[in-house]
Structure formats: structure tokens, C-alpha cells
mmCIF file of C-alpha atoms in Angstrom:
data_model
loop_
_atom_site.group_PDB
_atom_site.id
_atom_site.type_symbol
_atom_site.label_atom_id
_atom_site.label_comp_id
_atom_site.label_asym_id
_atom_site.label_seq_id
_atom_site.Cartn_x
_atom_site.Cartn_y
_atom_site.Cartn_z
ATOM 1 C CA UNK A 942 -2.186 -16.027 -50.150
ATOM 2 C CA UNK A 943 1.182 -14.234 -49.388
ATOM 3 C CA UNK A 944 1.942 -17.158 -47.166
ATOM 4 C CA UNK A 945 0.827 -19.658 -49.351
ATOM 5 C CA UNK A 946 3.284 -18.260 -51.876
ATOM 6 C CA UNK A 947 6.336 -17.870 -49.955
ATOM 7 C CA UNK A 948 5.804 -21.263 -49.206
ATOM 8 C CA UNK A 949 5.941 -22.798 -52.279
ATOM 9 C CA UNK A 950 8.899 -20.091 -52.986
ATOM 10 C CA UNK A 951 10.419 -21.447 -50.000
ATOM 11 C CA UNK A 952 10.144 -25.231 -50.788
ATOM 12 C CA UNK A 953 11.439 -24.740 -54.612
ATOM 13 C CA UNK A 954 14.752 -23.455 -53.028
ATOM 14 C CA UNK A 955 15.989 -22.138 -56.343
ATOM 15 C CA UNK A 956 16.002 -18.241 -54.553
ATOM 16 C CA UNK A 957 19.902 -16.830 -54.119
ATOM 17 C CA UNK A 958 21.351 -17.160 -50.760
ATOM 18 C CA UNK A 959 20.444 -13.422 -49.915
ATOM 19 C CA UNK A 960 16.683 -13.420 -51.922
ATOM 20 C CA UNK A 961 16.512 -16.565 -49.918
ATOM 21 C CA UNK A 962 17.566 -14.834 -46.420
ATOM 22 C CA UNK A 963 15.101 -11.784 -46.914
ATOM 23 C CA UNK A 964 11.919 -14.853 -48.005
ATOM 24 C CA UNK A 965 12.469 -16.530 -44.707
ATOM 25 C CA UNK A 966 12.398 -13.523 -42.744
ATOM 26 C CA UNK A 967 9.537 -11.841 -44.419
ATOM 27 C CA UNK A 968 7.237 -15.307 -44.058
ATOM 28 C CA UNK A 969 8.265 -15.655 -40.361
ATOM 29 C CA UNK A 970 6.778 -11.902 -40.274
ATOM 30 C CA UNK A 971 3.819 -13.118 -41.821
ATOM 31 C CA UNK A 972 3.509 -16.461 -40.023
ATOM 32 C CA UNK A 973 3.395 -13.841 -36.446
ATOM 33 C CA UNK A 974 0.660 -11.473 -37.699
ATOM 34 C CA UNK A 975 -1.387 -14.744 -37.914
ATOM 35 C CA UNK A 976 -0.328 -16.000 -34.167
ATOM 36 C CA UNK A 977 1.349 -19.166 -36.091
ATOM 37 C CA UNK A 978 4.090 -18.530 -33.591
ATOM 38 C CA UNK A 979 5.573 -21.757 -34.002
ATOM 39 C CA UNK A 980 6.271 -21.608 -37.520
ATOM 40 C CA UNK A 981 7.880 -18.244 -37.176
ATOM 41 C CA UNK A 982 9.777 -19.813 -34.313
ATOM 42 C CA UNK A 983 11.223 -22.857 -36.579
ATOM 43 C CA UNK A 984 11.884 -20.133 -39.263
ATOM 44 C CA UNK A 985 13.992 -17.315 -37.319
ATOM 45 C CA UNK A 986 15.966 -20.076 -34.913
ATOM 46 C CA UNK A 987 17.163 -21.231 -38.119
ATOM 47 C CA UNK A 988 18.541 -17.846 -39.878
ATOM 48 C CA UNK A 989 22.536 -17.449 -39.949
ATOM 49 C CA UNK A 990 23.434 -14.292 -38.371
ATOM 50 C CA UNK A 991 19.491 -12.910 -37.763
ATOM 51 C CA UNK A 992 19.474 -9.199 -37.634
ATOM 52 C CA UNK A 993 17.447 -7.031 -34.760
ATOM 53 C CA UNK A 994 14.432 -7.761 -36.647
ATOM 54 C CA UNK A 995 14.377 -11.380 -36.708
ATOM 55 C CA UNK A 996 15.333 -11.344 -33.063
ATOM 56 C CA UNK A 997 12.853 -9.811 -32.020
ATOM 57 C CA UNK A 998 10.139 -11.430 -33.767
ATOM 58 C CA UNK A 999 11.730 -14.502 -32.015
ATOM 59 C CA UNK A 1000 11.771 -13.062 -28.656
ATOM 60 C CA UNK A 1001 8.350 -11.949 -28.996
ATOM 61 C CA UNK A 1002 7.200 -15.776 -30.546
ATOM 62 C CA UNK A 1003 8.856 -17.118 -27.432
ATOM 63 C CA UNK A 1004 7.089 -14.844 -25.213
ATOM 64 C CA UNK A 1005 3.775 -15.980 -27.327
ATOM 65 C CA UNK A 1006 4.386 -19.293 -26.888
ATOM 66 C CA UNK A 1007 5.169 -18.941 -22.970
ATOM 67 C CA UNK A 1008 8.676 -20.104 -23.572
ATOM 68 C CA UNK A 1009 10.205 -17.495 -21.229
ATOM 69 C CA UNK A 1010 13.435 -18.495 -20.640
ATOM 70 C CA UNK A 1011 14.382 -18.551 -23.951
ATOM 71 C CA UNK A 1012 12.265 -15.171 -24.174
ATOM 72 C CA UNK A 1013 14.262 -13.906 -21.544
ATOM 73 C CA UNK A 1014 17.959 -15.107 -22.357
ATOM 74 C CA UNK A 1015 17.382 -13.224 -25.803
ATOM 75 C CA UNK A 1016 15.631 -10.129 -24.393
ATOM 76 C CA UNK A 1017 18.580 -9.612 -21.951
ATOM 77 C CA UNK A 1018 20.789 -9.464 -25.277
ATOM 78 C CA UNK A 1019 18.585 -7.580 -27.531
ATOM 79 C CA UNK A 1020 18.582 -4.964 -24.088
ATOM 80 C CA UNK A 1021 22.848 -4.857 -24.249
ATOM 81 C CA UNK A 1022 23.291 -5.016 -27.504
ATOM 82 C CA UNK A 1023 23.975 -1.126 -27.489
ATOM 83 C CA UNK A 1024 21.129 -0.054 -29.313
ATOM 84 C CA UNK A 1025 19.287 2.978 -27.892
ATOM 85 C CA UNK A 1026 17.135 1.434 -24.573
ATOM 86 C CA UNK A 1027 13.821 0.643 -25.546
ATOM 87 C CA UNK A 1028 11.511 0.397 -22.155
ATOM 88 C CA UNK A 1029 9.199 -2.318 -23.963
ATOM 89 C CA UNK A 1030 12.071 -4.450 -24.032
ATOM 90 C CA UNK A 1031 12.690 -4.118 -20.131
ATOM 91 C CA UNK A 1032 8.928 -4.468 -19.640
ATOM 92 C CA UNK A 1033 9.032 -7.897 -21.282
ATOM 93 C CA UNK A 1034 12.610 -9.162 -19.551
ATOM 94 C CA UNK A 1035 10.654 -8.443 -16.350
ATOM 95 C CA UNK A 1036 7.498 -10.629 -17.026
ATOM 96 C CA UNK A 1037 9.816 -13.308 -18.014
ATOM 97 C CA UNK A 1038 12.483 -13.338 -14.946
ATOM 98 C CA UNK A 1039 9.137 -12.360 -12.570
ATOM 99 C CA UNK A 1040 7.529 -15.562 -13.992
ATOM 100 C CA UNK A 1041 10.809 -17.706 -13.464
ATOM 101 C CA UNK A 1042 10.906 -16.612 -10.184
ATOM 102 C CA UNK A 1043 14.608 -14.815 -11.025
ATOM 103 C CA UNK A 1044 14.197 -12.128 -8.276
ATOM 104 C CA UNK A 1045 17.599 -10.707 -7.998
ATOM 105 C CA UNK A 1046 17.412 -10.271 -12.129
ATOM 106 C CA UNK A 1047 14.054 -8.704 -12.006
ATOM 107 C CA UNK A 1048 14.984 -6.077 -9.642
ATOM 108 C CA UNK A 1049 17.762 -5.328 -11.549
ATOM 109 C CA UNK A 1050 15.957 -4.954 -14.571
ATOM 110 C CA UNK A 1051 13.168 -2.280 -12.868
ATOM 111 C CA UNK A 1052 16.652 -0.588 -11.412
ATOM 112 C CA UNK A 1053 17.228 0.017 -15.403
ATOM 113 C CA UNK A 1054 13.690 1.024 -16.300
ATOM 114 C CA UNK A 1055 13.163 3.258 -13.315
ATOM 115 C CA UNK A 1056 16.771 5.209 -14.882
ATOM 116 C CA UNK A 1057 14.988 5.257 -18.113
ATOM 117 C CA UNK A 1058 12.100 6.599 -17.036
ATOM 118 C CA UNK A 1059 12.643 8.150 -13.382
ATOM 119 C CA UNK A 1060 9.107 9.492 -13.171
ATOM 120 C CA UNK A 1061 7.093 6.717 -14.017
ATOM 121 C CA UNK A 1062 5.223 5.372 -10.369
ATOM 122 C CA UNK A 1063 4.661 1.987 -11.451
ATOM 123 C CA UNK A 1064 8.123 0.898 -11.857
ATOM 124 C CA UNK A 1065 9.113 2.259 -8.117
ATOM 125 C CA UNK A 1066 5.495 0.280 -7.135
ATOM 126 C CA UNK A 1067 6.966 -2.649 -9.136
ATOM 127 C CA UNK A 1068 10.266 -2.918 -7.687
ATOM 128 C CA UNK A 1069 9.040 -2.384 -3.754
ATOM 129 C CA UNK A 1070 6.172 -4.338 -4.370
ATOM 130 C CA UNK A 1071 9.193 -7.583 -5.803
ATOM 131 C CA UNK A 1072 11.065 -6.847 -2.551
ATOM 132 C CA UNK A 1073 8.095 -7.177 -0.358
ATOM 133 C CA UNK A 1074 7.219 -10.717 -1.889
ATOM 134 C CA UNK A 1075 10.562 -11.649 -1.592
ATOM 135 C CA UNK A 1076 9.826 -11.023 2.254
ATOM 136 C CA UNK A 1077 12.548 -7.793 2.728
ATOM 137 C CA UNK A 1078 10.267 -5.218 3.792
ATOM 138 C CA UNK A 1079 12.772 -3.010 4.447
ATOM 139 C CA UNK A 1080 13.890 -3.218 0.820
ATOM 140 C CA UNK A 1081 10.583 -2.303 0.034
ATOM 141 C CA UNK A 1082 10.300 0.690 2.246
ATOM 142 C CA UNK A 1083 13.550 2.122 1.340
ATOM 143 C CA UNK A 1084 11.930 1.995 -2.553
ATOM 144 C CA UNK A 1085 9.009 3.701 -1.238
ATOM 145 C CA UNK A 1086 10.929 6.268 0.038
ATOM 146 C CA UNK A 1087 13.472 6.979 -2.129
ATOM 147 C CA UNK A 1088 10.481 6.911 -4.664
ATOM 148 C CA UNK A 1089 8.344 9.587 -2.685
ATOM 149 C CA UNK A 1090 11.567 12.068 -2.210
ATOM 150 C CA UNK A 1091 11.293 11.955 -5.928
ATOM 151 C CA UNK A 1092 7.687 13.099 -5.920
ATOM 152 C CA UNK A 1093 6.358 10.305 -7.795
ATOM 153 C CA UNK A 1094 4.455 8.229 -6.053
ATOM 154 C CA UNK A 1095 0.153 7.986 -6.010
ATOM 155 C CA UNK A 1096 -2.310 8.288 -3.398
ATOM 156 C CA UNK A 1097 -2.479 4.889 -3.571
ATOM 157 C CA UNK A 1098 1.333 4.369 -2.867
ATOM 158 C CA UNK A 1099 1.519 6.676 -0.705
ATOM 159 C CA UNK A 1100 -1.013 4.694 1.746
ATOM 160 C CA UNK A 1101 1.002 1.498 1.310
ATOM 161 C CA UNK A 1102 3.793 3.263 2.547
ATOM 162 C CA UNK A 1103 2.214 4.367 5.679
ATOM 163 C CA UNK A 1104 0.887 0.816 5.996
ATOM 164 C CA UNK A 1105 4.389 -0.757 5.510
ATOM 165 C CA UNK A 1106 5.601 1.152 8.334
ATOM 166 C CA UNK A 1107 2.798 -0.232 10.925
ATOM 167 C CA UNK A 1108 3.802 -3.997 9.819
ATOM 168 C CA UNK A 1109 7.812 -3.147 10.326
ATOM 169 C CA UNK A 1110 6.265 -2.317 14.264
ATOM 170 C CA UNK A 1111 7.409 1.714 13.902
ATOM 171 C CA UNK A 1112 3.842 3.120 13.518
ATOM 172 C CA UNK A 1113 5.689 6.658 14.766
ATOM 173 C CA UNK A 1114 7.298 6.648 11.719
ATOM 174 C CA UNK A 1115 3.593 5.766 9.630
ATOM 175 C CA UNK A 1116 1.447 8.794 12.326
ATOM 176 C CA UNK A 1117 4.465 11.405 10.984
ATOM 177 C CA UNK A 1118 4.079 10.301 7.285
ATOM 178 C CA UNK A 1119 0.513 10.616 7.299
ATOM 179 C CA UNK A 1120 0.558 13.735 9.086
ATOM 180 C CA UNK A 1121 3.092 15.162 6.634
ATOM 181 C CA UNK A 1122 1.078 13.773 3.535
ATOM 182 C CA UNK A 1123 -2.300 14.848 5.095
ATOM 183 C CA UNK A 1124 -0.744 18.454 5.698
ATOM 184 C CA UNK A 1125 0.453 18.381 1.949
ATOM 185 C CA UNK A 1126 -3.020 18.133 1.072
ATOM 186 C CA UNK A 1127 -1.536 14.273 -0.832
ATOM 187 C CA UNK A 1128 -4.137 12.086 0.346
ATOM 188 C CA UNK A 1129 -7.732 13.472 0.459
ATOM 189 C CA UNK A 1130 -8.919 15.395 3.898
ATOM 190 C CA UNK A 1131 -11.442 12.263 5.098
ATOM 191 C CA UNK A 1132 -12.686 11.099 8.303
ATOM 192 C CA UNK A 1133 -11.321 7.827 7.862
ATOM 193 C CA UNK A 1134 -7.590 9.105 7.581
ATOM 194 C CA UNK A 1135 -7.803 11.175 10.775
ATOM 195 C CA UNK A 1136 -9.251 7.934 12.350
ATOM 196 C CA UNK A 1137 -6.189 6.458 10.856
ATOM 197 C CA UNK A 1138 -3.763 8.622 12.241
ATOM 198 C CA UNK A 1139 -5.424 9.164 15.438
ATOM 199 C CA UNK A 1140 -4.726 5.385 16.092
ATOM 200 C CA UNK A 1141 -1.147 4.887 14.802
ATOM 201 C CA UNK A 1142 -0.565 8.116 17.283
ATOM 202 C CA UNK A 1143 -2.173 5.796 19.898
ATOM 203 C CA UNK A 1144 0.108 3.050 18.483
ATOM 204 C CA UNK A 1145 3.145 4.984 19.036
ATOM 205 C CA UNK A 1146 2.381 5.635 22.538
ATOM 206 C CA UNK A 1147 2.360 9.426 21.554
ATOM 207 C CA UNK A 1148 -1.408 11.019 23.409
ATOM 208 C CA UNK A 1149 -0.504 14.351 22.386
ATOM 209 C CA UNK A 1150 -0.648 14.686 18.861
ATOM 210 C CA UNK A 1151 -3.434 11.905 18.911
ATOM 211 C CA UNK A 1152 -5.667 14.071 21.288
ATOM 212 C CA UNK A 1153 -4.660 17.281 18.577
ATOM 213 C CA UNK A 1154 -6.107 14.648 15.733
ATOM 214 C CA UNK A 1155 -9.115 13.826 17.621
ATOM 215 C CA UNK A 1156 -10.000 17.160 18.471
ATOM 216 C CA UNK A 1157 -9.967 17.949 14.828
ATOM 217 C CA UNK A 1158 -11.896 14.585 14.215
ATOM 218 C CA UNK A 1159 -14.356 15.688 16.623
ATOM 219 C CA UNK A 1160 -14.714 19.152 15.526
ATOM 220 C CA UNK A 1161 -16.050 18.055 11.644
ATOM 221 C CA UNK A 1162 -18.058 14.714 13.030
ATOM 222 C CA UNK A 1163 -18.708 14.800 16.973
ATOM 223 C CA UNK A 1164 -20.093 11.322 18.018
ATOM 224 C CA UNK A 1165 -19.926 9.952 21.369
ATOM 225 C CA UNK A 1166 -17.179 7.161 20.793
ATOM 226 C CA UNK A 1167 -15.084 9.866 19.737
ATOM 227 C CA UNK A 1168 -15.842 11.964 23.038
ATOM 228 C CA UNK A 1169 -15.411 9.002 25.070
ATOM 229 C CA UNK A 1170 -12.105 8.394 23.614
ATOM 230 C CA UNK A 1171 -10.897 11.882 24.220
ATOM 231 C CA UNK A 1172 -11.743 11.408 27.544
ATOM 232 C CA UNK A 1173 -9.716 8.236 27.804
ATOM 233 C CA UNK A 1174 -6.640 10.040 26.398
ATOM 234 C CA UNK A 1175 -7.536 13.279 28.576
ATOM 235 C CA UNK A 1176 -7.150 10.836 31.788
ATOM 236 C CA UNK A 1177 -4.026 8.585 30.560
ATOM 237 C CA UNK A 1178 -2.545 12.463 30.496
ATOM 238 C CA UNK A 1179 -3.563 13.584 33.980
ATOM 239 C CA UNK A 1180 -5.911 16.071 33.047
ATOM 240 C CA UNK A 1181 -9.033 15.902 34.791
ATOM 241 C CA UNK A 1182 -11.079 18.761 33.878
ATOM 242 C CA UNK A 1183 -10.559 18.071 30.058
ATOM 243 C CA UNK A 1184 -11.549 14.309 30.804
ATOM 244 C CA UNK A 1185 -14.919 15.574 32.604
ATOM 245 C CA UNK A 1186 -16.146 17.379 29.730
ATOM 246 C CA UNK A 1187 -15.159 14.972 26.743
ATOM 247 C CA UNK A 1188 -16.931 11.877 29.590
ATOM 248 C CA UNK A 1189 -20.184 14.232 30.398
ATOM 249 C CA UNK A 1190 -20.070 15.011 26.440
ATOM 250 C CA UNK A 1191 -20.043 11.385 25.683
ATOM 251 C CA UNK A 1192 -23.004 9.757 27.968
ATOM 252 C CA UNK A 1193 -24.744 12.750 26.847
ATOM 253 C CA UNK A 1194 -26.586 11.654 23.971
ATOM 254 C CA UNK A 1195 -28.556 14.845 23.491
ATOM 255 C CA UNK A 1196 -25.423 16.651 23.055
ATOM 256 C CA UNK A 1197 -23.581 14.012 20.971
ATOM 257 C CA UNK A 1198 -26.719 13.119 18.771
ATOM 258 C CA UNK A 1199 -26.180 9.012 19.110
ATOM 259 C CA UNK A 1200 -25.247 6.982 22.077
ATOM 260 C CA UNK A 1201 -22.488 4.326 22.840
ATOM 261 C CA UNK A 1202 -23.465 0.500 23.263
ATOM 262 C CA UNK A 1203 -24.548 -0.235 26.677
ATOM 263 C CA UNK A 1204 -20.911 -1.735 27.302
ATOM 264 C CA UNK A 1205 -19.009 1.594 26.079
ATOM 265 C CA UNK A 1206 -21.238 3.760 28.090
ATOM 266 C CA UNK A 1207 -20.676 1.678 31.357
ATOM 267 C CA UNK A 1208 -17.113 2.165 30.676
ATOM 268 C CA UNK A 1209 -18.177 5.863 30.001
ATOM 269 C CA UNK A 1210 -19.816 6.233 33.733
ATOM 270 C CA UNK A 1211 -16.627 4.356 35.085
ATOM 271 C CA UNK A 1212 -14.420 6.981 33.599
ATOM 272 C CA UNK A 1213 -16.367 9.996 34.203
ATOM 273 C CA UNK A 1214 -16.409 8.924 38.057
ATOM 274 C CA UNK A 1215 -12.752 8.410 38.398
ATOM 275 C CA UNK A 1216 -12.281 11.852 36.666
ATOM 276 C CA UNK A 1217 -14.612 13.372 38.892
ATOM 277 C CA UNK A 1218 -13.212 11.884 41.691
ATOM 278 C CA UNK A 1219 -9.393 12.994 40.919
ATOM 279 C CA UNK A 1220 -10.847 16.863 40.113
ATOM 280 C CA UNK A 1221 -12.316 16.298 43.770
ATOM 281 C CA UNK A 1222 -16.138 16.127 43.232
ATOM 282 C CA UNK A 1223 -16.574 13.354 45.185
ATOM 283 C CA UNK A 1224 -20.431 13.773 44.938
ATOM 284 C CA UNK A 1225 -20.566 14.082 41.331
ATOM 285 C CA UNK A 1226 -17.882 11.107 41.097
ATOM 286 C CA UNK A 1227 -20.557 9.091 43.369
ATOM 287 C CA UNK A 1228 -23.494 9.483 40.931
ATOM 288 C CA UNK A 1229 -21.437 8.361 37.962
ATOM 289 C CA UNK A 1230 -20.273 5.241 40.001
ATOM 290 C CA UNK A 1231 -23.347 3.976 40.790
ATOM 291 C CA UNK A 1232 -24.694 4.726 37.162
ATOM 292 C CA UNK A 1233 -21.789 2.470 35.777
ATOM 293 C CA UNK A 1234 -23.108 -0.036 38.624
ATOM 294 C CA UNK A 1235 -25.797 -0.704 36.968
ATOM 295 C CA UNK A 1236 -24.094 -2.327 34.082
ATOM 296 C CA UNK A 1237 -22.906 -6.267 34.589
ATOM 297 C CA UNK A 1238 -19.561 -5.223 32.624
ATOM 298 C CA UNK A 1239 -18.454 -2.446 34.976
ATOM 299 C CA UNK A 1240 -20.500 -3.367 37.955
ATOM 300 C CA UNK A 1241 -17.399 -4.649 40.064
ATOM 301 C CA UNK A 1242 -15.171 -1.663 39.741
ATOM 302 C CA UNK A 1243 -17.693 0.964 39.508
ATOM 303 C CA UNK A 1244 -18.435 -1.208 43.753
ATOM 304 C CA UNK A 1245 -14.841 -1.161 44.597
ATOM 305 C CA UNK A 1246 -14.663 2.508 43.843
ATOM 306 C CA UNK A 1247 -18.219 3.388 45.799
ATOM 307 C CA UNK A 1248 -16.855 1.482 48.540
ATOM 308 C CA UNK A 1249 -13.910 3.167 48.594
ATOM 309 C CA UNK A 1250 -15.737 6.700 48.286
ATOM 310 C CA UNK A 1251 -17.601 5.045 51.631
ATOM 311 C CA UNK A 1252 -14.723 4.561 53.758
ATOM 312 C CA UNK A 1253 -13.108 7.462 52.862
ATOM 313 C CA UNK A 1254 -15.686 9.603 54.274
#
């Protein structure tokens, strides 16, 4: 009825020019609470001089009507026009410039929301999540980081972060993150993010710390794939008597409570004989030979190296 009124008001145009003014603006209020956004739209681009009001209604009728350039060309004034910053405002330039594909504008504008509001994660997540589409990973990272020395980022984040690190090819860099963040008690304690870090150690060429993680794996969920790879890491480091035990642990499958598939555990007996066989028990090393013989996947080495044990006396 309201509208219906100012209508007719409207049409009689007998109102003075300011009575006039204040009609026009009121009914393009009116014509938005009812999602006519296009009226309101041919209202407000028509006032002389519109005040803050009126802009925004228009900004936010452009935005309804998915006209987001001109959304954005009069949300990037109504954001300078030296009124106190209002964060919805940025919130809204960004969906428009992210839509028009304006990446250099839309990192700008998180830049400005993240100084508003420092402590908010999603704008950091925003901003190094527009760099990584944009294909600069680095960008991204250097977000991420800047970000977490701030002490704002989520578990969530946090994880990216580490993953980010693997794709760039330093997965050093993604093992001492997740160490750090694991010994900050950041990310939860789980099995899976030991088996994480255990293989970005492995990544990184580093055995050490990724035999410390393993042990520590081992020690709250012992199964004989995790024996067999201590073993594997025991040998790559030389150390034979460690290798022997984690290798008899893992074919054991009384002791380790499941077995491997028939192709791990050949590889187990392989293993096991060569680290017998470097301690110097060449009997023992013999018997775990001919036990990884017996598998088609191993059966050629686990020959070369009985053979060898033959001629050798």
C-alpha cells in the first residue's frame, strides 16, 4: 500500500524539489525490501547528488541483480569515500572483482580487510587461497606464513600449509612444520599425522628423524608394515642389529598381531637375510633366504644371494 501510494505521489509530480528527493529515495527503499531491484535501480541511478544511503541501496540492487561491475565500480567508491571502513563493504568489492576475474584488485582488497581485521583466518585463507588459483604458490605460501606467525590460522590451514610445501618439492620444509605444529599440540596427536610426517621425513631424504617418528608410531599402534619399514630405514642407515629385530618383529605375526601380504613379507625375508648376513650370521641369513625363495616376487634375489652364501663358503 505504501508503494502503491508513493507511486501515485510520484506520478502527480506536484511534491517540492526536496519532498520530491526524500519520495524517490524512500520508494526505492521500499521497492528493495520487496526484491523489485530493478525499480529501485531505475529510481536511485536517477537521483542528483544521491547521498550514502541511496548508494548503497544501488550498490547492493546491482549486486542483486548480478550486475557486478557496476556493483563493484561503486563499492570501490563508497570504500574511499573516507567514511569509517566498513568490512561488509570489502566483503562485497571482493565477490564482485573475484567474479570478474580482477585478481590483482581482489588481493588488494583482502590486503585492506585483513588490516581491518588482522585476526580474522578467513581473509589470510582467502587471499592465499586467490594466489594459489592464480597459479603463484609461492604467493600463497608466503600468506600462509606470514598468517601463522600471526597465530591465526586453523587446523585446517595449518594442514594446507604443510601440503603446499610438498607440491613446491621442499617436503623438509612441510616434515619441520608438522613436527613443530604436532609438538605445539596445533593439530590433533593421530596416527595418521605421524604417518604423515614419517613419509615427508622419507621425502626429504632425512632417515633419522623419520625412524624417531616411526618408533613413536610403532610404540602407540605396532603392526608389521610399520616394523618392516623400520627395518628398511634401520638398513638404508647401516645398522644391522636394529634392522634384525624390527625384520624378525615384522614376519613375526604372533608378535605383531597381523601379517604383511605375501609380497611385503617376501620382501620381509629378503631383508631380514641381508641384515643377517651383514651382522655375520650367515646361517640365520641362509634360512631367511630361502624363506623369501619361496615367493615368485623375491625368488631371484633371495637365489643370487644363496648362491652367493654357497660360494663363499
Amino acid at each position: 500500500q505504501a508503494i502503491s501510494a508513493f507511486e501515485e505521489a510520484r506520478a502527480l509530480d506536484i511534491l517540492p524539489h526536496d519532498d520530491a528527493l526524500q519520495l524517490e529515495r524512500e520508494l526505492a527503499l521500499l521497492y528493495v525490501q520487496q526484491d523489485r531491484y530493478a525499480d529501485a535501480v531505475a529510481i536511485l541511478e536517477t537521483l542528483p547528488e544521491p547521498d550514502r544511503e541511496s548508494r548503497l541501496l544501488l550498490a547492493q540492487s546491482y549486486l542483486q541483480l548480478a550486475r557486478y561491475r557496476d556493483a563493484g565500480r561503486l563499492l570501490e567508491e563508497l570504500t574511499h569515500d573516507g567514511q569509517s571502513a566498513d568490512k561488509t563493504l570489502y566483503e562485497a568489492l571482493f565477490f564482485c572483482q573475484h567474479t570478474l576475474g580482477e585478481t590483482s584488485a581482489a588481493a588488494s582488497t583482502l590486503q585492506e580487510l585483513i588490516e581491518i581485521e588482522p585476526d580474522a583466518p578467513i581473509y589470510w585463507r582467502q587471499l592465499a587461497s586467490l594466489h594459489y588459483e592464480n597459479g603463484s604458490t609461492n604467493h600463497a605460501l608466503a600468506v600462509l606464513e606470514a598468517a601463522y606467525l600471526q597465530d591465526v590460522l586453523q587446523a585446517d590451514d595449518l594442514l594446507n600449509m604443510v601440503s603446499l610445501y610438498q607440491a613446491e618439492g621442499v617436503p623438509y620444509k612441510a616434515a619441520m612444520l608438522l613436527q613443530r605444529l604436532l609438538d605445539e599440540r596445533r593439530l590433533d596427536n593421530s596416527i595418521e599425522r605421524h604417518e604423515q610426517l614419517v613419509n615427508l621425513w622419507l621425502s626429504a631424504r632425512e632417515t633419522v628423524p623419520a625412524i624417531k617418528t616411526l618408533k613413536r608410531l610403532i610404540a602407540r599402534s605396532p603392526t608389521a608394515e610399520r616394523w618392516l619399514r623400520l627395518g628398511q630405514m634401520h638398513i638404508d642407515q647401516a645398522q644391522w642389529s636394529s634392522a634384525t629385530l624390527a625384520l624378525k618383529t615384522a614376519v613375526n605375526t604372533e608378535t605383531t598381531g597381523n601379517s604383511l601380504s605375501p609380497e611385503r613379507l617376501a620382501e620381509a625375508w629378503l631383508w631380514l637375510g641381508i641384515a643377517y648376513f651383514e651382522s655375520g650370521h650367515q646361517q640365520q641369513a641362509r634360512i631367511a633366504f630361502q624363506r623369501s625363495e619361496r615367493y615368485s616376487f623375491t625368488r631371484l634375489m633371495a637365489q643370487q644371494w644363496l648362491s652367493y652364501l654357497e660360494s663363499s663358503g
